[in-house]
Short mmCIF file of C-alpha atoms in Angstrom, two decimals:
data_model
loop_
_atom_site.label_atom_id
_atom_site.label_comp_id
_atom_site.label_asym_id
_atom_site.label_seq_id
_atom_site.Cartn_x
_atom_site.Cartn_y
_atom_site.Cartn_z
CA MET V 1 -17.87 27.18 -11.33
CA ARG V 2 -14.31 26.54 -12.42
CA LEU V 3 -12.03 24.96 -9.71
CA ILE V 4 -8.49 24.15 -9.98
CA GLN V 5 -5.71 22.85 -7.77
CA LEU V 6 -2.10 24.68 -7.48
CA ARG V 7 0.82 25.05 -5.83
CA ASP V 8 1.14 28.50 -3.93
CA ASP V 9 3.96 30.64 -3.53
CA SER V 10 5.21 28.51 -0.75
CA GLY V 11 4.76 25.21 -2.94
CA ASN V 12 1.69 24.03 -0.64
CA ALA V 13 -1.06 22.17 -2.62
CA ARG V 14 -4.43 24.55 -2.62
CA VAL V 15 -7.83 24.94 -4.28
CA GLY V 16 -8.69 27.95 -6.47
CA VAL V 17 -11.59 29.44 -8.01
CA VAL V 18 -10.98 30.89 -11.41
CA ASP V 19 -12.52 34.00 -12.27
CA ALA V 20 -15.17 33.97 -14.73
CA ASP V 21 -13.00 35.61 -17.23
CA GLY V 22 -10.39 33.53 -16.78
CA GLY V 23 -7.84 36.41 -15.32
CA GLN V 24 -7.72 35.83 -11.35
CA VAL V 25 -7.96 32.92 -9.03
CA ARG V 26 -9.49 32.92 -5.49
CA VAL V 27 -7.05 30.85 -3.21
CA LEU V 28 -9.13 28.99 -0.75
CA ASP V 29 -7.56 29.18 2.80
CA ALA V 30 -9.16 25.63 3.16
CA PRO V 31 -9.47 22.62 2.38
CA HIS V 32 -6.43 22.43 0.49
CA SER V 33 -7.46 19.82 -2.36
CA VAL V 34 -10.82 19.15 -4.19
CA TYR V 35 -10.88 15.56 -2.72
CA ALA V 36 -11.28 17.11 0.69
CA LEU V 37 -13.61 19.95 -0.44
CA ALA V 38 -15.87 17.49 -2.26
CA SER V 39 -15.83 15.18 0.79
CA ALA V 40 -17.10 18.28 3.15
CA ALA V 41 -19.78 18.93 0.47
CA ILE V 42 -20.80 15.39 0.39
CA ALA V 43 -21.06 15.25 4.21
CA ALA V 44 -23.17 18.87 4.41
CA GLY V 45 -25.42 17.85 1.75
CA ARG V 46 -24.72 20.31 -0.79
CA GLY V 47 -23.08 21.23 -4.11
CA LEU V 48 -19.13 21.42 -4.74
CA ASP V 49 -19.84 25.10 -6.24
CA GLU V 50 -21.74 25.90 -3.33
CA GLU V 51 -19.23 24.61 -1.18
CA ALA V 52 -16.32 26.43 -2.67
CA ALA V 53 -18.50 29.84 -2.67
CA ALA V 54 -18.75 29.30 1.08
CA ALA V 55 -15.09 28.81 1.90
CA PRO V 56 -12.98 31.62 2.94
CA GLY V 57 -10.07 33.05 0.74
CA ALA V 58 -9.12 36.38 0.03
CA SER V 59 -5.74 35.72 -1.59
CA ARG V 60 -5.85 36.00 -5.50
CA LEU V 61 -3.19 34.92 -7.83
CA ASP V 62 -2.58 35.43 -11.75
CA TYR V 63 -4.05 32.73 -13.27
CA ALA V 64 -2.03 32.65 -16.71
CA ASN V 65 1.27 33.24 -14.53
CA LEU V 66 0.42 30.02 -12.59
CA LEU V 67 -0.29 28.05 -16.04
CA ARG V 68 3.03 29.66 -17.29
CA GLU V 69 5.13 28.50 -14.13
CA ARG V 70 3.36 25.02 -14.07
CA ARG V 71 1.85 25.23 -10.68
CA VAL V 72 -1.53 24.14 -11.83
CA LEU V 73 -1.75 20.42 -11.10
CA SER V 74 -4.93 17.83 -12.08
CA PRO V 75 -7.89 19.27 -10.91
CA LEU V 76 -8.78 15.83 -8.51
CA HIS V 77 -6.75 13.56 -7.27
CA HIS V 78 -6.88 10.83 -4.12
CA PRO V 79 -4.17 11.18 -1.19
CA ASP V 80 -3.24 7.41 -2.32
CA PRO V 81 -3.09 7.11 -5.85
CA ALA V 82 -4.14 3.48 -5.65
CA HIS V 83 -7.71 4.73 -4.81
CA CYS V 84 -8.00 6.72 -8.11
CA LEU V 85 -9.17 4.64 -10.79
CA VAL V 86 -8.67 5.85 -14.60
CA THR V 87 -11.04 4.18 -17.01
CA GLY V 88 -12.82 5.24 -20.46
CA THR V 89 -15.40 4.22 -22.98
CA GLY V 90 -14.60 4.23 -26.76
CA LEU V 91 -17.11 3.83 -29.89
CA THR V 92 -19.28 6.67 -28.20
CA HIS V 93 -18.94 9.81 -30.87
CA LEU V 94 -20.81 10.18 -33.98
CA GLY V 95 -18.58 13.16 -35.76
CA SER V 96 -20.11 15.58 -38.03
CA ALA V 97 -23.66 14.97 -39.83
CA ALA V 98 -21.70 14.36 -43.11
CA ALA V 99 -19.59 11.61 -41.84
CA ARG V 100 -22.65 10.29 -39.57
CA ASP V 101 -24.44 9.60 -43.07
CA ALA V 102 -21.53 8.13 -44.53
CA MET V 103 -21.29 6.04 -41.40
CA HIS V 104 -24.88 4.80 -41.69
CA GLN V 105 -24.56 3.76 -45.28
CA ASN V 106 -21.49 1.91 -44.41
CA LEU V 107 -23.13 0.27 -41.56
CA GLN V 108 -25.81 -0.80 -43.84
CA GLN V 109 -23.58 -2.09 -46.60
CA GLN V 110 -21.36 -3.88 -44.03
CA ALA V 111 -24.60 -5.62 -42.55
CA GLN V 112 -26.00 -6.87 -45.74
CA ALA V 113 -22.61 -8.05 -46.99
CA GLY V 114 -21.89 -9.89 -43.89
CA THR V 115 -18.98 -8.28 -43.12
CA LEU V 116 -19.75 -6.39 -39.90
CA THR V 117 -16.14 -5.97 -37.76
CA ASP V 118 -16.89 -6.45 -33.91
CA SER V 119 -16.18 -2.97 -33.49
CA MET V 120 -18.67 -1.33 -35.87
CA ARG V 121 -21.29 -4.06 -34.45
CA MET V 122 -20.71 -2.68 -31.10
CA PHE V 123 -20.87 0.89 -32.63
CA GLN V 124 -23.96 0.10 -33.85
CA TRP V 125 -25.60 -1.01 -31.04
CA GLY V 126 -24.63 2.39 -29.42
CA VAL V 127 -26.50 4.14 -32.17
CA GLU V 128 -29.36 2.16 -31.89
CA GLY V 129 -29.45 1.72 -28.08
CA GLY V 130 -27.11 4.14 -26.39
CA ILE V 131 -29.51 6.88 -25.58
CA PRO V 132 -32.32 5.12 -23.37
CA ALA V 133 -35.07 6.80 -21.41
CA PRO V 134 -33.65 8.76 -18.28
CA GLY V 135 -33.68 6.17 -15.55
CA THR V 136 -33.20 2.88 -17.59
CA ALA V 137 -30.34 1.26 -18.97
CA GLY V 138 -29.17 0.85 -22.65
CA ALA V 139 -26.63 -0.66 -24.88
CA GLN V 140 -23.04 -1.03 -23.14
CA PRO V 141 -20.56 0.53 -24.58
CA GLU V 142 -16.65 -0.48 -24.98
CA TRP V 143 -14.94 -0.09 -21.73
CA PHE V 144 -11.14 -0.12 -20.94
CA TYR V 145 -9.10 0.49 -18.03
CA LYS V 146 -5.85 2.93 -18.16
CA GLY V 147 -4.23 2.76 -14.75
CA ASP V 148 -4.36 4.50 -11.24
CA GLY V 149 -3.58 7.90 -10.29
CA ALA V 150 -0.06 7.77 -10.64
CA ILE V 151 -0.47 7.84 -14.32
CA VAL V 152 -2.07 10.92 -14.35
CA ALA V 153 0.18 13.75 -15.82
CA ALA V 154 -0.62 17.52 -14.45
CA PRO V 155 -1.10 20.64 -17.03
CA GLY V 156 2.27 21.18 -18.58
CA ALA V 157 3.74 18.07 -17.43
CA GLU V 158 5.42 15.55 -19.73
CA LEU V 159 3.35 12.46 -20.95
CA GLU V 160 5.44 9.38 -20.27
CA SER V 161 5.46 6.95 -23.38
CA PRO V 162 7.39 3.70 -22.43
CA ASP V 163 10.33 2.64 -24.72
CA PHE V 164 8.70 -0.41 -25.88
CA ALA V 165 5.58 1.53 -26.94
CA LEU V 166 4.89 1.59 -31.01
CA ASP V 167 3.38 4.98 -30.58
CA GLY V 168 2.26 7.94 -28.28
CA GLY V 169 -0.80 9.91 -29.73
CA GLU V 170 -3.16 12.16 -28.35
CA GLU V 171 -7.02 11.72 -27.85
CA PRO V 172 -8.89 14.92 -27.13
CA GLU V 173 -11.64 13.80 -24.75
CA LEU V 174 -14.56 14.72 -21.78
CA VAL V 175 -13.88 13.65 -18.72
CA GLY V 176 -16.01 12.92 -15.91
CA LEU V 177 -14.67 13.46 -12.01
CA TYR V 178 -16.16 11.12 -9.27
CA LEU V 179 -15.86 10.90 -5.55
CA ILE V 180 -17.66 7.85 -4.09
CA GLY V 181 -19.58 8.79 -1.10
CA PRO V 182 -19.68 7.08 2.26
CA ASP V 183 -22.95 5.07 1.68
CA GLY V 184 -21.33 3.94 -1.97
CA THR V 185 -23.08 6.63 -3.88
CA PRO V 186 -21.04 7.73 -6.86
CA HIS V 187 -20.93 11.81 -6.80
CA ARG V 188 -20.24 13.33 -10.34
CA LEU V 189 -18.16 16.72 -9.00
CA GLY V 190 -17.70 18.02 -12.66
CA PHE V 191 -16.01 17.60 -16.09
CA ALA V 192 -12.78 18.39 -17.25
CA LEU V 193 -10.67 18.50 -20.57
CA GLY V 194 -8.59 15.44 -20.87
CA ASN V 195 -5.89 13.86 -23.29
CA GLU V 196 -6.59 10.34 -23.03
CA PHE V 197 -3.42 9.31 -24.83
CA SER V 198 -2.91 6.01 -26.49
CA ASP V 199 -0.49 3.65 -28.39
CA HIS V 200 -2.53 3.44 -31.52
CA VAL V 201 0.01 1.40 -33.62
CA THR V 202 -0.28 -1.42 -31.00
CA GLU V 203 -4.12 -1.16 -30.96
CA ARG V 204 -4.19 -1.15 -35.06
CA GLN V 205 -2.10 -4.48 -35.34
CA ASN V 206 -5.23 -6.24 -33.81
CA TYR V 207 -8.34 -5.05 -32.05
CA LEU V 208 -7.64 -7.46 -29.18
CA TYR V 209 -4.47 -5.40 -28.32
CA LEU V 210 -6.75 -2.53 -27.27
CA ALA V 211 -6.02 -2.89 -23.68
CA HIS V 212 -2.36 -2.79 -23.64
CA SER V 213 -2.61 0.19 -26.05
CA LYS V 214 -4.47 2.02 -23.23
CA LEU V 215 -2.07 1.20 -20.63
CA ARG V 216 -0.55 4.65 -21.00
CA ALA V 217 -0.12 8.09 -19.06
CA CYS V 218 -2.96 10.55 -19.79
CA ALA V 219 -3.56 14.49 -18.59
CA ILE V 220 -6.44 15.85 -17.26
CA GLY V 221 -7.17 19.68 -16.48
CA PRO V 222 -6.40 22.23 -15.93
CA GLU V 223 -10.09 22.99 -14.69
CA LEU V 224 -13.00 21.17 -13.09
CA ARG V 225 -16.38 22.53 -14.52
CA THR V 226 -19.30 22.08 -11.85
CA GLY V 227 -22.70 21.82 -12.98
CA ALA V 228 -24.51 20.68 -16.17
CA LEU V 229 -22.55 20.77 -19.94
CA PRO V 230 -23.80 22.54 -23.31
CA ALA V 231 -24.99 19.56 -25.27
CA ASP V 232 -22.93 20.41 -28.18
CA LEU V 233 -19.17 21.37 -27.04
CA ARG V 234 -16.69 22.40 -29.95
CA GLY V 235 -12.82 22.57 -29.45
CA THR V 236 -9.45 22.49 -31.14
CA SER V 237 -6.90 19.70 -31.05
CA ARG V 238 -3.16 20.59 -32.29
CA LEU V 239 0.24 19.28 -32.40
CA ARG V 240 3.02 21.59 -31.81
CA ARG V 241 6.84 20.75 -32.74
CA GLU V 242 9.47 23.18 -32.43
CA GLY V 243 7.01 25.75 -31.77
CA ALA V 244 5.01 25.42 -35.05
CA VAL V 245 1.66 23.74 -35.44
CA VAL V 246 2.23 20.70 -37.50
CA TRP V 247 -1.15 19.10 -37.34
CA GLU V 248 -4.73 21.19 -36.36
CA LYS V 249 -8.26 20.07 -36.34
CA PRO V 250 -11.51 20.89 -34.92
CA PHE V 251 -13.19 18.08 -32.39
CA VAL V 252 -16.65 17.85 -31.09
CA THR V 253 -18.12 15.91 -27.92
CA GLY V 254 -20.89 16.61 -25.84
CA GLU V 255 -24.17 14.54 -26.00
CA ALA V 256 -25.34 16.05 -29.01
CA ASN V 257 -22.36 14.54 -30.83
CA MET V 258 -22.31 11.05 -29.11
CA CYS V 259 -24.44 7.98 -29.68
CA HIS V 260 -24.26 7.33 -26.04
CA SER V 261 -25.89 9.62 -23.11
CA LEU V 262 -23.60 10.31 -20.19
CA GLU V 263 -25.97 8.84 -18.14
CA ASN V 264 -25.82 5.45 -19.93
CA LEU V 265 -22.05 5.54 -19.73
CA GLU V 266 -22.04 6.32 -16.27
CA TYR V 267 -24.39 3.53 -15.34
CA HIS V 268 -22.35 0.81 -17.06
CA HIS V 269 -19.30 1.94 -15.11
CA PHE V 270 -20.62 2.13 -11.89
CA LYS V 271 -22.70 -0.96 -12.06
CA TYR V 272 -19.95 -2.88 -10.70
CA PRO V 273 -19.95 -2.82 -6.86
CA ALA V 274 -15.89 -2.66 -7.01
CA HIS V 275 -16.81 0.45 -8.63
CA ARG V 276 -18.62 2.11 -5.69
CA ARG V 277 -16.15 1.87 -3.08
CA PRO V 278 -16.36 4.71 -0.55
CA GLY V 279 -13.67 7.23 -0.91
CA ASP V 280 -12.55 6.09 -4.01
CA VAL V 281 -11.92 8.71 -7.18
CA HIS V 282 -12.90 8.19 -10.70
CA LEU V 283 -11.52 9.87 -13.76
CA HIS V 284 -13.64 8.43 -16.52
CA PHE V 285 -12.92 9.55 -20.29
CA PHE V 286 -15.82 9.87 -22.35
CA GLY V 287 -14.29 9.06 -26.29
CA THR V 288 -13.31 10.99 -28.96
CA ALA V 289 -13.70 11.06 -32.98
CA THR V 290 -10.60 12.94 -33.80
CA LEU V 291 -7.10 12.04 -33.32
CA SER V 292 -3.75 13.23 -35.49
CA PHE V 293 -2.87 9.42 -35.88
CA ALA V 294 -6.00 8.95 -38.28
CA ASP V 295 -4.39 11.40 -40.48
CA GLY V 296 -1.30 9.78 -40.86
CA VAL V 297 0.61 12.16 -38.20
CA ARG V 298 3.03 10.57 -35.80
CA ALA V 299 4.04 12.39 -32.74
CA GLN V 300 7.85 12.79 -31.76
CA PRO V 301 9.35 13.08 -28.64
CA GLY V 302 9.47 16.88 -27.85
CA ASP V 303 5.82 17.45 -29.37
CA VAL V 304 3.41 19.43 -27.43
CA PHE V 305 -0.35 17.87 -27.61
CA GLU V 306 -2.23 20.87 -27.00
CA ILE V 307 -6.45 20.39 -26.69
CA GLU V 308 -8.61 23.43 -26.09
CA LEU V 309 -12.36 23.68 -25.37
CA PRO V 310 -13.14 27.08 -24.46
CA GLN V 311 -16.39 25.86 -22.27
CA LEU V 312 -14.09 23.87 -20.04
CA GLY V 313 -11.65 26.98 -19.60
CA ALA V 314 -7.97 26.84 -19.80
CA PRO V 315 -6.09 24.95 -22.64
CA LEU V 316 -4.39 21.69 -21.75
CA ALA V 317 -0.96 21.09 -23.09
CA ASN V 318 1.31 18.09 -22.46
CA PRO V 319 4.98 17.52 -24.09
CA LEU V 320 5.71 14.09 -25.10
CA ARG V 321 8.65 12.00 -23.76
CA THR V 322 9.89 8.73 -24.20
CA VAL V 323 11.02 6.89 -20.85
CA ALA V 324 12.44 3.62 -20.08
CA ALA V 325 10.28 1.01 -19.36
CA GLY V 326 12.16 -0.18 -16.10
CA PHE V 327 11.38 -3.66 -16.76
CA ALA V 328 13.14 -6.65 -19.09
CA ALA V 329 12.29 -9.86 -20.17
CA GLY V 330 12.99 -12.42 -17.53
CA GLY V 331 12.58 -9.86 -14.83
CA VAL V 332 10.26 -11.78 -12.66
CA ARG V 333 11.94 -13.59 -9.90
CA ALA V 334 11.24 -16.76 -8.14
CA LEU V 335 11.02 -17.12 -4.41
#
């Protein structure tokens, strides 16, 4: 099932079910958020799609108009943004078969020469042990924190890059959407398309600056897809400038293109008790192997990032905007 959150004709937040052909959206009478819908599903002991299918709602809206009018919201949020944790894992994707072969040769050469970097060593651990038997823990992935729910931009909304940033570039990724149940059990509601958006120049200065580079905005949506995903997901990432495409490249994701299973990535995120606090929302990015920065492209304010993955519904598009950070050196006051 394809779920969205939207603003109705009166400006009120609602939940919608996208038709299979993507033409129209059935607007649910209640509940008015995916968070509330998922909470009701957990309480009733049934799936999210079953809960949505049973909810009344006869009103229908044109999906293309909702997207054009920017009335589609991110597909999951917490009423209190501080209770939404936005995180991710890196070094998780293999890329194409040719790149994979070259990568393995490179790993062997570096290992023999004793020049394996920390990043490549962690990647090698994933290749060797990131897909364990179901129900067992495998190699730990790279993990990072991005922020709370306040950093999530809606589909079509601007991705705000602080003026101290050295870069702002897209990262097309698969995102897992979760709600922690009353007993502390993480419930995966489904998956969405995401633009993880990072400061790659800062990261390239030194790998230890990775944490700084990830503290940026991101975008998720427009849709939440319930149920299992195909193992092989193929999409397109592009950058538009004044309406013209200045960079475009296919990207792949899904477990067939990853060196970690989704179960293993989920385990290493939710094994921490602080990540199983009842009622919290988690938005977790699973990584990528494709970005325009790697091809020497630098995004500019006004450029539009557009990420398309047909199996996850409508494309995700967001323009880039530079904003004042609102804080200067010496801005801390002693009491």
